[in-house]
Tab-separated table of C-alpha atoms in Angstrom:
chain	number	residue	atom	x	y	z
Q	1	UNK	CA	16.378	26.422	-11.780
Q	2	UNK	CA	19.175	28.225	-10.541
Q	3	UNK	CA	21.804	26.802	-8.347
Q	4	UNK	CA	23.546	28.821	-5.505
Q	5	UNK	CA	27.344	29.329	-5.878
Q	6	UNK	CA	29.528	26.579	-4.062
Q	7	UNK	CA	31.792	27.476	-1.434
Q	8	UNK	CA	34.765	25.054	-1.418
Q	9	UNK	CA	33.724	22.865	1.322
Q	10	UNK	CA	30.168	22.462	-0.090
Q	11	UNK	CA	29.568	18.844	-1.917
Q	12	UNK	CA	25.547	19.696	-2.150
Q	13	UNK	CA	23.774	23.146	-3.486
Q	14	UNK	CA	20.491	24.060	-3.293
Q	15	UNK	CA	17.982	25.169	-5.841
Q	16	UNK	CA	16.539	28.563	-5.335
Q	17	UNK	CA	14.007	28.050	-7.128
Q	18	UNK	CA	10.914	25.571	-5.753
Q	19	UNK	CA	8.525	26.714	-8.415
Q	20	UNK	CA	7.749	27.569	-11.979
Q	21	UNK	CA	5.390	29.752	-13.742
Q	22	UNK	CA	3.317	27.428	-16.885
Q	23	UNK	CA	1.533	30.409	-18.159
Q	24	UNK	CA	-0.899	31.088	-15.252
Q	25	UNK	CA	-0.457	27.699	-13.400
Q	26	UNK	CA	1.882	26.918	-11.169
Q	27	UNK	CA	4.694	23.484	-11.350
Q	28	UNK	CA	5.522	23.184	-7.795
Q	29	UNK	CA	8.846	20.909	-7.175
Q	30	UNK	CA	7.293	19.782	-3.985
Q	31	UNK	CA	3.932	18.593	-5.868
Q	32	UNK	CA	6.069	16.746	-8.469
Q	33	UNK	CA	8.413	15.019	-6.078
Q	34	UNK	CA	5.141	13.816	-4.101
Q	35	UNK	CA	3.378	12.528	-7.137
Q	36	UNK	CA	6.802	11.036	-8.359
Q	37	UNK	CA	6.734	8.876	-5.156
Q	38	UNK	CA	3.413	8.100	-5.443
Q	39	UNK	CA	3.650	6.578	-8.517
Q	40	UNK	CA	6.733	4.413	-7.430
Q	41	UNK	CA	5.192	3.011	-4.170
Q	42	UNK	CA	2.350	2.266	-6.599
Q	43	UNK	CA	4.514	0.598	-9.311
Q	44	UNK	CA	6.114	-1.729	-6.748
Q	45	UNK	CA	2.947	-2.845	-5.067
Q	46	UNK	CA	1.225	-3.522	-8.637
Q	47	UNK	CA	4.137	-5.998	-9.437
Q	48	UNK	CA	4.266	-7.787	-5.919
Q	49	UNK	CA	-0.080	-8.052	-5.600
Q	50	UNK	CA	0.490	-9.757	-9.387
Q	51	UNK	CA	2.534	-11.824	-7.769
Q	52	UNK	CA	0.072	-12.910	-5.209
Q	53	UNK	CA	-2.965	-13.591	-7.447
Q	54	UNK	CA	-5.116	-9.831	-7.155
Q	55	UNK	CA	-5.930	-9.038	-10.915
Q	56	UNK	CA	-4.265	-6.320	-12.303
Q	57	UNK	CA	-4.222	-2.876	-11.841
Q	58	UNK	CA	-6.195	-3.138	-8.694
Q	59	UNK	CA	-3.561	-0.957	-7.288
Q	60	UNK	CA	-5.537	1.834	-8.854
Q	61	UNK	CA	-8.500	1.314	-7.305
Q	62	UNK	CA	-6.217	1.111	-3.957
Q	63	UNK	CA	-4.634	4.593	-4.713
Q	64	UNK	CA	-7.736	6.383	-5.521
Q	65	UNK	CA	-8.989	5.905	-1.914
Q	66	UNK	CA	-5.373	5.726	0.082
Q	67	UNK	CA	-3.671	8.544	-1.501
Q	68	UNK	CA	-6.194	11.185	-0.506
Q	69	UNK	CA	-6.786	9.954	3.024
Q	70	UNK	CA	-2.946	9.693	2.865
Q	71	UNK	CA	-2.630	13.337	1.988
Q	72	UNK	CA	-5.026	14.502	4.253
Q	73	UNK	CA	-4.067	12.733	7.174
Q	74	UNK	CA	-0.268	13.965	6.314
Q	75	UNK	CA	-1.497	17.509	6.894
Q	76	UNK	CA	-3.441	17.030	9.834
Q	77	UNK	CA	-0.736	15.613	11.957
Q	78	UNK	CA	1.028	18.253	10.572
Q	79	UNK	CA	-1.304	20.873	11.247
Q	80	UNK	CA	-1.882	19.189	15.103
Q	81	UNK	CA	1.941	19.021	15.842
Q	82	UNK	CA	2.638	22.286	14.098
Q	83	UNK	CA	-0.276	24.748	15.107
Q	84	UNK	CA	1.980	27.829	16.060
Q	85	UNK	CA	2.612	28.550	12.573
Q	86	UNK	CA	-1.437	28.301	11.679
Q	87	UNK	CA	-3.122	29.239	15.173
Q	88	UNK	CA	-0.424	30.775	16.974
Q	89	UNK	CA	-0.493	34.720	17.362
Q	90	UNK	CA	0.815	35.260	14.091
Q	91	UNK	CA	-0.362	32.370	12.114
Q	92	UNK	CA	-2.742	32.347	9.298
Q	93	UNK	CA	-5.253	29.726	9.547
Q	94	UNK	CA	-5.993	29.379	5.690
Q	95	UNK	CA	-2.344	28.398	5.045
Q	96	UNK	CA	-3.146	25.173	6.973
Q	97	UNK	CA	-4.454	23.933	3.477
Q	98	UNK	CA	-1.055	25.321	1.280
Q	99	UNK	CA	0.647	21.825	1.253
Q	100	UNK	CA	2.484	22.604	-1.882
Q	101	UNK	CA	4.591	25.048	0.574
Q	102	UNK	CA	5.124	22.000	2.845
Q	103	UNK	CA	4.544	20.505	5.908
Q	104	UNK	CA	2.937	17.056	5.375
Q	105	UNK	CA	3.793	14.362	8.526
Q	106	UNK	CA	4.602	10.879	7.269
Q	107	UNK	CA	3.095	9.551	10.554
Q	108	UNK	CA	-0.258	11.076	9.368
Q	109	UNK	CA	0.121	9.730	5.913
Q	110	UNK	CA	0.617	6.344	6.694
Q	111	UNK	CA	-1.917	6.395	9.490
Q	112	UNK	CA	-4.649	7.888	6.875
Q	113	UNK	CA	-3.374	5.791	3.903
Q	114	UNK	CA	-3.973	2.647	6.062
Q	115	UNK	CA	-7.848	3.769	6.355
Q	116	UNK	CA	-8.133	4.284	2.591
Q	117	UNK	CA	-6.460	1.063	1.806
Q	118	UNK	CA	-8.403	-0.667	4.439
Q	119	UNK	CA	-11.677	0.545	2.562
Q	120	UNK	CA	-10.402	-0.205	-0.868
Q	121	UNK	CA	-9.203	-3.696	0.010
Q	122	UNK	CA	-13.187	-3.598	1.822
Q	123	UNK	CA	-14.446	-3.055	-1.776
Q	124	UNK	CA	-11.938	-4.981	-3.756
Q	125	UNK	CA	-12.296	-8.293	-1.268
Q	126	UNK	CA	-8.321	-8.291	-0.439
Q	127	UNK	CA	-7.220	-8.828	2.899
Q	128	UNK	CA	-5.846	-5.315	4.187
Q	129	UNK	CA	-2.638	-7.808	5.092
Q	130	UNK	CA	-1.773	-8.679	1.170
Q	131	UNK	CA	-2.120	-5.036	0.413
Q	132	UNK	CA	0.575	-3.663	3.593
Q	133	UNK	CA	2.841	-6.413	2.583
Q	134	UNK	CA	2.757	-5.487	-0.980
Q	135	UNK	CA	3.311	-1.696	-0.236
Q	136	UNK	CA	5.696	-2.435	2.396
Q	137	UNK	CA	9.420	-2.025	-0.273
Q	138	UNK	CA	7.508	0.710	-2.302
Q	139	UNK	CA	6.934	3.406	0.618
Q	140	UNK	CA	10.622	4.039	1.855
Q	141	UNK	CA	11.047	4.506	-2.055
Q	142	UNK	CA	7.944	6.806	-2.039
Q	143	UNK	CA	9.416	8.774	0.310
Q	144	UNK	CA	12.841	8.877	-0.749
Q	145	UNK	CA	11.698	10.677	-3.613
Q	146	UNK	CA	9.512	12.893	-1.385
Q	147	UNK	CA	12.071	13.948	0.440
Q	148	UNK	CA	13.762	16.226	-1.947
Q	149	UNK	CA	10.519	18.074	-2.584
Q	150	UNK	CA	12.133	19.319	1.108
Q	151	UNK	CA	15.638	20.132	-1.209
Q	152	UNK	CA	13.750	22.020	-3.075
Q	153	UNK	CA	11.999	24.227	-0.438
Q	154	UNK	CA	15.423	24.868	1.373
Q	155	UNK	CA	13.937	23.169	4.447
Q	156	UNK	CA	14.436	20.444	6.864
Q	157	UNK	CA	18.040	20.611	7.194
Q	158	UNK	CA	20.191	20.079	10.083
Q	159	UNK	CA	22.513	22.079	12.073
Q	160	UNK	CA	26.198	23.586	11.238
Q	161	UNK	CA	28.567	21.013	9.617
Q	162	UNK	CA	32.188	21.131	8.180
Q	163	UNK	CA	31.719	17.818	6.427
Q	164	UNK	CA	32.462	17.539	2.630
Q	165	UNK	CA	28.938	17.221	1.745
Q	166	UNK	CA	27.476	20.086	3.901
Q	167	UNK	CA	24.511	21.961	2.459
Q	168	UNK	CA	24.009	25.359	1.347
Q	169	UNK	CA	20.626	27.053	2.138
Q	170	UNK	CA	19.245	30.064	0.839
Q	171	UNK	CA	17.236	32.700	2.971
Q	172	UNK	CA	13.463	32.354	0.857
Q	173	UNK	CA	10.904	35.119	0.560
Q	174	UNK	CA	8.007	34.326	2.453
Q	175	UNK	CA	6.540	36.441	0.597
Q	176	UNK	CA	6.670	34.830	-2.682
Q	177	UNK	CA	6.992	31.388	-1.885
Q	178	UNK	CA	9.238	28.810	-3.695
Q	179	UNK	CA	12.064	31.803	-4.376
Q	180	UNK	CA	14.960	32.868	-2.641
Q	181	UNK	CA	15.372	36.365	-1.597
Q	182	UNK	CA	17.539	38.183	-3.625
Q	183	UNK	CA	20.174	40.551	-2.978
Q	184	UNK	CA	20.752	44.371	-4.495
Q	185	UNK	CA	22.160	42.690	-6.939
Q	186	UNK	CA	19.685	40.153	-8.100
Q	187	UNK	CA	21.693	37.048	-6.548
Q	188	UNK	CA	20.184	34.473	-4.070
Q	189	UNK	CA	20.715	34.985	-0.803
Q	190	UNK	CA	22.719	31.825	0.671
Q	191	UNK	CA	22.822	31.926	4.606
Q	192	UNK	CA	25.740	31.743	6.029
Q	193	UNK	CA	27.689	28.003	6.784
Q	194	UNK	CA	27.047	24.872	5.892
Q	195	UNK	CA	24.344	22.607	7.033
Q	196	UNK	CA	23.604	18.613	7.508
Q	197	UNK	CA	21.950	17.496	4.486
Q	198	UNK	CA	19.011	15.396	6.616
Q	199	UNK	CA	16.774	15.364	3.850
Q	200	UNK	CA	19.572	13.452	1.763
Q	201	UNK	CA	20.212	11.603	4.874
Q	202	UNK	CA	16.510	10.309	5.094
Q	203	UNK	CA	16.657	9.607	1.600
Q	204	UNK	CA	19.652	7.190	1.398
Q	205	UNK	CA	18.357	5.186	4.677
Q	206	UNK	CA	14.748	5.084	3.273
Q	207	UNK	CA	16.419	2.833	-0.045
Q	208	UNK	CA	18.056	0.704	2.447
Q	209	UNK	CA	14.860	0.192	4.273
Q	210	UNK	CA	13.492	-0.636	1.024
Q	211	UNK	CA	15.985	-2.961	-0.077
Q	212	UNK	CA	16.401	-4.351	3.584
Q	213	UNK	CA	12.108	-5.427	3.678
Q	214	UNK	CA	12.955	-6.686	-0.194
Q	215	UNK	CA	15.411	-9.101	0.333
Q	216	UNK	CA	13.977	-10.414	3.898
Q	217	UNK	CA	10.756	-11.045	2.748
Q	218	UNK	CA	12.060	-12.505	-0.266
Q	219	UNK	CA	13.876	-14.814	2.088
Q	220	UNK	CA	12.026	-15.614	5.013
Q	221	UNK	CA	8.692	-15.188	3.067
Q	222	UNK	CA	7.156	-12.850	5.438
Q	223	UNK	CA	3.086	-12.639	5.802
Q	224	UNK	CA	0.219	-10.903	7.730
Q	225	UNK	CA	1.502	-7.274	7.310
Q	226	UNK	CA	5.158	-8.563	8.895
Q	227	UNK	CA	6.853	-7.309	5.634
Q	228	UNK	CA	5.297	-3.836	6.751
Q	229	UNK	CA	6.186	-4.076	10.457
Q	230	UNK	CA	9.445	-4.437	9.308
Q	231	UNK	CA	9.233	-1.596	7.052
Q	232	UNK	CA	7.731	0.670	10.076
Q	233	UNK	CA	10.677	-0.632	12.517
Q	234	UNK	CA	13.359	0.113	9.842
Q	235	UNK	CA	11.987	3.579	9.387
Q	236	UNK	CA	11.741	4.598	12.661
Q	237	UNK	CA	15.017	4.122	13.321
Q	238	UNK	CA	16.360	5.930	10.657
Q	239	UNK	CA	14.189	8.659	11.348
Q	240	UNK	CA	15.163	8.763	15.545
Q	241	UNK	CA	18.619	9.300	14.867
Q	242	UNK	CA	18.097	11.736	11.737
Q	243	UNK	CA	14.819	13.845	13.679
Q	244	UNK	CA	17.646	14.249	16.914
Q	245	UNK	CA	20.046	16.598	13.815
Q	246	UNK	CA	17.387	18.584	12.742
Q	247	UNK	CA	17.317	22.044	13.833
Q	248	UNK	CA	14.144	23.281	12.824
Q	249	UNK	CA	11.291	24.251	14.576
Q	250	UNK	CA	9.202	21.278	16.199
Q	251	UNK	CA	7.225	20.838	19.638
Q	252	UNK	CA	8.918	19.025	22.330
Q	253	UNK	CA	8.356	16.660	25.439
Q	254	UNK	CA	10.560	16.729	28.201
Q	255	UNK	CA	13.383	18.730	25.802
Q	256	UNK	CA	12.733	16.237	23.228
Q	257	UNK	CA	11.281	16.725	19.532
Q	258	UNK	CA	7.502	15.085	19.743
Q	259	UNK	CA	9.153	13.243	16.490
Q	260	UNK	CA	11.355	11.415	18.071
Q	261	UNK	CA	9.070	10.269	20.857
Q	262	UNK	CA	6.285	8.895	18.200
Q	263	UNK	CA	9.479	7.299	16.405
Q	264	UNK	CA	10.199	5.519	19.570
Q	265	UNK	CA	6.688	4.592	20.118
Q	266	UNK	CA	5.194	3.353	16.694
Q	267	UNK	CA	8.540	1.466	16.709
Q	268	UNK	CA	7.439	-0.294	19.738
Q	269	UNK	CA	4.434	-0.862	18.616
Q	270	UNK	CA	5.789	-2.404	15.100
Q	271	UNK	CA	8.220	-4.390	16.978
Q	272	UNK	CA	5.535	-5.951	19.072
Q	273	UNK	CA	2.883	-6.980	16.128
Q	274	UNK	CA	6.269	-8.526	14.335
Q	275	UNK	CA	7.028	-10.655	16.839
Q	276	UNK	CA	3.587	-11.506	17.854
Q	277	UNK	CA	1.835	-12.254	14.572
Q	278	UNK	CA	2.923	-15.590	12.705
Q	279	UNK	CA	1.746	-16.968	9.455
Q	280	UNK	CA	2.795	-17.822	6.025
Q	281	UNK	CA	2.921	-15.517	3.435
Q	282	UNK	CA	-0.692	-14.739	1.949
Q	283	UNK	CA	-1.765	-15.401	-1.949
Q	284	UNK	CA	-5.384	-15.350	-3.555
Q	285	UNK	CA	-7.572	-17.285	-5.853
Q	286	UNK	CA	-10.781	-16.670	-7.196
Q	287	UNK	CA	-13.806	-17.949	-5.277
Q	288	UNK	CA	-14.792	-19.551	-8.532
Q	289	UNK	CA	-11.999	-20.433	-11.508
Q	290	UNK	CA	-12.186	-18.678	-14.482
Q	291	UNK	CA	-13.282	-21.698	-17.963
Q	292	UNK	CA	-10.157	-23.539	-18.601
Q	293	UNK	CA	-9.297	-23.207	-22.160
Q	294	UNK	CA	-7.804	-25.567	-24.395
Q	295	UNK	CA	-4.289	-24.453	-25.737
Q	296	UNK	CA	-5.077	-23.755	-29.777
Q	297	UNK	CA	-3.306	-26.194	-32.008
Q	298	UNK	CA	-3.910	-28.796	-29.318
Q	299	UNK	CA	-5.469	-31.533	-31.252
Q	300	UNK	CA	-5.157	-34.528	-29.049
Q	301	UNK	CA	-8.126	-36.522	-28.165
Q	302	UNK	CA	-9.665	-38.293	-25.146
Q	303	UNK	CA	-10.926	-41.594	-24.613
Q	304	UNK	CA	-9.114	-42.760	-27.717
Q	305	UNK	CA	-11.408	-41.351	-30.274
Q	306	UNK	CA	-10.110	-39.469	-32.336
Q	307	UNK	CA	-13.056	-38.872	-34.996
Q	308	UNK	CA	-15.557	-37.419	-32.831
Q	309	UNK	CA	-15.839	-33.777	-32.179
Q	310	UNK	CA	-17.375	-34.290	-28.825
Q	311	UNK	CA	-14.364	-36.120	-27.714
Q	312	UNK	CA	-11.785	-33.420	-28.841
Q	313	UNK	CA	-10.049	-31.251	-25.835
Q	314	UNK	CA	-12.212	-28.976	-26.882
Q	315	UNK	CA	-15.202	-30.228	-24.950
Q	316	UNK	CA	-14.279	-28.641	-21.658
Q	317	UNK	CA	-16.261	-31.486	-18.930
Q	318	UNK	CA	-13.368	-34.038	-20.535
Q	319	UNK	CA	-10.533	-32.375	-20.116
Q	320	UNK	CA	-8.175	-33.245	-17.419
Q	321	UNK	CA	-6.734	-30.259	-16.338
Q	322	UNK	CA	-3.869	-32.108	-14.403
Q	323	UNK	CA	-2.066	-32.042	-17.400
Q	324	UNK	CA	-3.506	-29.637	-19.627
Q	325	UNK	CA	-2.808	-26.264	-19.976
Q	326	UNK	CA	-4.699	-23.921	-18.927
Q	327	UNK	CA	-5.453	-20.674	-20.321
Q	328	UNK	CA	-7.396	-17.755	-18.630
Q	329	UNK	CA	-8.126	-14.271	-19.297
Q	330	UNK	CA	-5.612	-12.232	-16.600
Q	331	UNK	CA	-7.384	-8.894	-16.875
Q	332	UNK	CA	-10.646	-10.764	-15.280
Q	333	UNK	CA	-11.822	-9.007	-11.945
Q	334	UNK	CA	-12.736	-11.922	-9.364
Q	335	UNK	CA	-16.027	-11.317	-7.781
Q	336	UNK	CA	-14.175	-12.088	-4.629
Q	337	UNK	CA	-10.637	-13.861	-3.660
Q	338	UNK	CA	-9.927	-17.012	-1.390
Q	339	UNK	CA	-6.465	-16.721	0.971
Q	340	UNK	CA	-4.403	-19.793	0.176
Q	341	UNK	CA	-0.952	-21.243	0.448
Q	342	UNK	CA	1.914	-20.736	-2.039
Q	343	UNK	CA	1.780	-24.339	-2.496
Q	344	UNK	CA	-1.618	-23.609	-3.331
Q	345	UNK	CA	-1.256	-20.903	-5.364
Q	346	UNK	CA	1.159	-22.266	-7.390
Q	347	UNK	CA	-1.257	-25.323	-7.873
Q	348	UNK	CA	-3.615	-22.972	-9.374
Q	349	UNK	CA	-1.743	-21.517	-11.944
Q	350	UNK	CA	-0.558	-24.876	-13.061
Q	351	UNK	CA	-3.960	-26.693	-13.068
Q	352	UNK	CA	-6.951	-23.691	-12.857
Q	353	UNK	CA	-8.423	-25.964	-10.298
Q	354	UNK	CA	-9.384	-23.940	-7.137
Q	355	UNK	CA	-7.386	-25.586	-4.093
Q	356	UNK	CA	-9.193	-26.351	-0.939
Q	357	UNK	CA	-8.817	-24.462	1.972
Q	358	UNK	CA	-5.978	-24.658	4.347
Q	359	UNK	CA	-7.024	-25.052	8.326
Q	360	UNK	CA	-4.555	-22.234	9.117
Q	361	UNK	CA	-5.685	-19.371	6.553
Q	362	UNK	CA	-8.117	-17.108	5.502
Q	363	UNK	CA	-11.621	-18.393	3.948
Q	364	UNK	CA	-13.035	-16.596	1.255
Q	365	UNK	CA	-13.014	-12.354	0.921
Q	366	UNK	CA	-16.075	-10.731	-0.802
Q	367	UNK	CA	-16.263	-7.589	-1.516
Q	368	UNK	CA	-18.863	-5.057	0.139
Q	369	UNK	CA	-21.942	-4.714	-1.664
Q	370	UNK	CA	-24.067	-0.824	-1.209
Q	371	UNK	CA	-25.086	-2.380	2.265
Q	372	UNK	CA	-22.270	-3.080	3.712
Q	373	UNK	CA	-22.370	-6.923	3.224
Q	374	UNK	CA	-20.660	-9.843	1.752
Q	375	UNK	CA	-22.165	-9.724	-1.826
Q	376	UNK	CA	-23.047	-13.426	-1.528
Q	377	UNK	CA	-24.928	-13.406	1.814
Q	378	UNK	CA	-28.319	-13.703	1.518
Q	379	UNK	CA	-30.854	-12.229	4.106
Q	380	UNK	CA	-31.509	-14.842	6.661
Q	381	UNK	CA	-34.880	-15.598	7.397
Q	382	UNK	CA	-37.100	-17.006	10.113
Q	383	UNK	CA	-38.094	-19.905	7.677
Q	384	UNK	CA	-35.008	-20.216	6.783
Q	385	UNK	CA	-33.777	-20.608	10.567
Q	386	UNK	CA	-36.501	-23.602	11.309
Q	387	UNK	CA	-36.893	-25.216	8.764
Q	388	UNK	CA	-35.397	-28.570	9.834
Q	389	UNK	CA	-38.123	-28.188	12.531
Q	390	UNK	CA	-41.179	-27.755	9.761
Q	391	UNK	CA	-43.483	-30.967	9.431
Q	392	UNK	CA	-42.444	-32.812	6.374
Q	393	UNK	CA	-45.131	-31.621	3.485
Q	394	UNK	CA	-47.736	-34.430	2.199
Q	395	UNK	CA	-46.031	-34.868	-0.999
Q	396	UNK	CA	-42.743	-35.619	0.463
Q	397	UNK	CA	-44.377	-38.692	2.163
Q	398	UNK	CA	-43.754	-42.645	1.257
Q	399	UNK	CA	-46.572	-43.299	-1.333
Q	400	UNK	CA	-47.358	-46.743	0.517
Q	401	UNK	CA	-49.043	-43.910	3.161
Q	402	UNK	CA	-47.066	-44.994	5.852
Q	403	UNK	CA	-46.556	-41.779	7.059
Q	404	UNK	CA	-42.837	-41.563	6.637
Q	405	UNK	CA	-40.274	-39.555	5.012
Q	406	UNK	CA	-39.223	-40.627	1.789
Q	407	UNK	CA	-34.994	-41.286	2.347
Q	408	UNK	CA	-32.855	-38.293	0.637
Q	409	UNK	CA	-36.432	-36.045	0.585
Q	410	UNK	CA	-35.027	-32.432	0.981
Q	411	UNK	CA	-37.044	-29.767	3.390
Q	412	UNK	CA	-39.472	-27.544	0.620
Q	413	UNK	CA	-36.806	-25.183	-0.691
Q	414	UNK	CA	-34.082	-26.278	0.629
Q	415	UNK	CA	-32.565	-28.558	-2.207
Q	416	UNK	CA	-31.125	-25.895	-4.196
Q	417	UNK	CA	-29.563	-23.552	-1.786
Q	418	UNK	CA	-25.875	-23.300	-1.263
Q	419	UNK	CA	-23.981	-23.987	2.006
């Protein structure tokens, strides 16, 4: 990479240099800084779903559907808010798919992120909520690190500055994109002045947003997608006031960049669902508990005998799991997950006994199955629907032939089936 000379009121050079040649593939500094971020937002999500009972590395299964709908949808508000440079009368349509040169909206990437991890959560049986919340510290990080894939392209900045930490820009070759044009000389070509550093601005506020949704969820305990309403609402802000110093080319309504407008409106909309939606923070169980274990080296008995192996801790029906511990394989995928309390939750991990369910949450979550249903929901049927009204079947009759129902006789097949 090679740096552009400093002038003496420049804090912040550019590379110019955005990509690099690996034999005949291509290491793109905008590719890397998205896939960096990527794999942050993913980190901290892992770590904080953990933390509310989802098995581990579900976030994977999460990523594989949100971060292509994520990517896509990042181009295609792009694409809609940008079409001069594709459609326009010298645009080239085809370069509406070259994201590594740029050009990916966040308000698209969140918007098509949210219908991958909707589907995800869909298949994995985890409220969309848990998921949001759990995201909600690791995007601003995400795209803090995105942002100086923009660095790197010499794009995005603001306008004329004098300030100490004004950024140099160099004129690149749109013709071999990712380089700087150079001069007869073979040097970069810087343009002239100093420019606001918005990229670095955006960067800095989007840690502060992420620290900001850390500590007042840690706090206040926020649930129901709040701790991601208040990520959107800090974000938006940031990016009004940094959108209003950019100086390059963007749409406008009514003399205003269309970015600023959507800021002002999805904040709104944030804003609203914040102060509208209440709750306690969300954390899942297993619709059934995994076998309590005894702890090994455990040798105390129940029932006073201590002779018989039947009696040891080892026979599972005996134990009492009030004050046993209990151990349980953490890499086991639930079939499904049940939305409790903390209080709850925290019961669980103490005693493995699954907690009964609290008026004012969820019930259980199943995951999808090929037809689109709960996994555990059985075709109703017409018998099924009357058969309190059947006649009672010979056999289940008093054997003094008195004609009546035997007390506690069950409809034919209905004894075994679960409510």
């Amino acid at each position: 990479m090679t740096l552009a000379s400093v002038s003496p009121l420049a804090a912040l050079p550019s590379p110019s240099t955005a990509v690099w040649e690996v034999g005949p593939l291509p290491i793109r500094a905008y590719a890397l800084c998205i896939v960096l971020g990527i794999v942050v937002a993913a980190v901290v999500a892992e770590y904080r779903l953990r933390a509310r009972g989802v098995a581990p590395w579900a976030i994977l299964d999460i990523a594989v559907w949100a971060v292509p709908f994520g990517i896509v949808g990042a181009r295609i508000y792009h694409v809609i808010t940008s079409p001069q440079a594709y459609f326009g009368s010298d645009g080239d349509p085809i370069k509406a798919l070259y994201i590594w040169e740029g050009g990916l909206g966040i308000w698209g990437a969140v918007a098509g992120g949210a219908v991958g991890a909707w589907l995800a959560a869909r298949q994995l049986g985890i409220p969309l909520t848990v998921v949001a919340d759990a995201l909600a510290p690791g995007l601003p990080l995400a795209q803090a690190v995105g942002r100086f894939g923009n660095w790197f392209n010499n794009e995005l900045f603001g306008g004329r500055t004098t300030l100490p930490w004004g950024l140099e820009i160099h004129r690149m070759d749109s013709g071999n994109p990712g380089h700087a044009l150079l001069d007869e000389n073979g040097n970069p070509i810087v343009e002239p002045g100093l420019y606001h550093p918005t990229f670095a601005y955006e960067a800095l506020w989007n840690v502060g947003v992420a620290l900001l949704v850390y500590l007042v969820d840690r706090k206040f305990k926020l649930g129901r997608g709040r701790a991601f309403a208040l990520y959107v609402m800090g974000y938006t802000v940031g990016r009004f006031w940094i959108e209003l110093l950019r100086t390059d080319q963007a749409n406008e309504i009514l003399g205003v960049r269309l970015n600023v407008w959507t800021a002002v409106v999805v904040f709104l909309g944030a804003l609203i669902f914040f102060l509208r939606v209440r709750g306690p923070q969300e954390f899942l169980v297993p619709l059934e508990a995994s076998r309590p274990v005894a702890v090994p080296g455990d040798e105390e008995t129940v029932d006073g005998d201590s002779d018989g192996d039947e009696a040891r801790e080892s026979d599972i029906s005996r134990v009492d799991l009030s004050r046993r511990t209990v151990a349980r394989d953490p890499n086991t995928v639930p079939e499904g997950y049940r939305v409790v309390t903390e209080e709850q939750y925290r019961t669980y991990l103490a005693t493995g006994e699954l907690p009964e369910v609290a008026p004012d949450v969820a019930g259980p979550i199943r995951p999808l199955d090929d037809d689109g249903d709960d996994d555990d929901e059985p075709a109703a049927s017409a018998a099924d629907d009357n058969e309190d009204e059947r006649p009672v079947g010979e056999d289940d009759r008093a054997a003094d032939g008195t004609g009546q129902a035997r007390a506690g006789a069950a409809p034919p097949g209905g004894a075994d089936r679960e409510s």
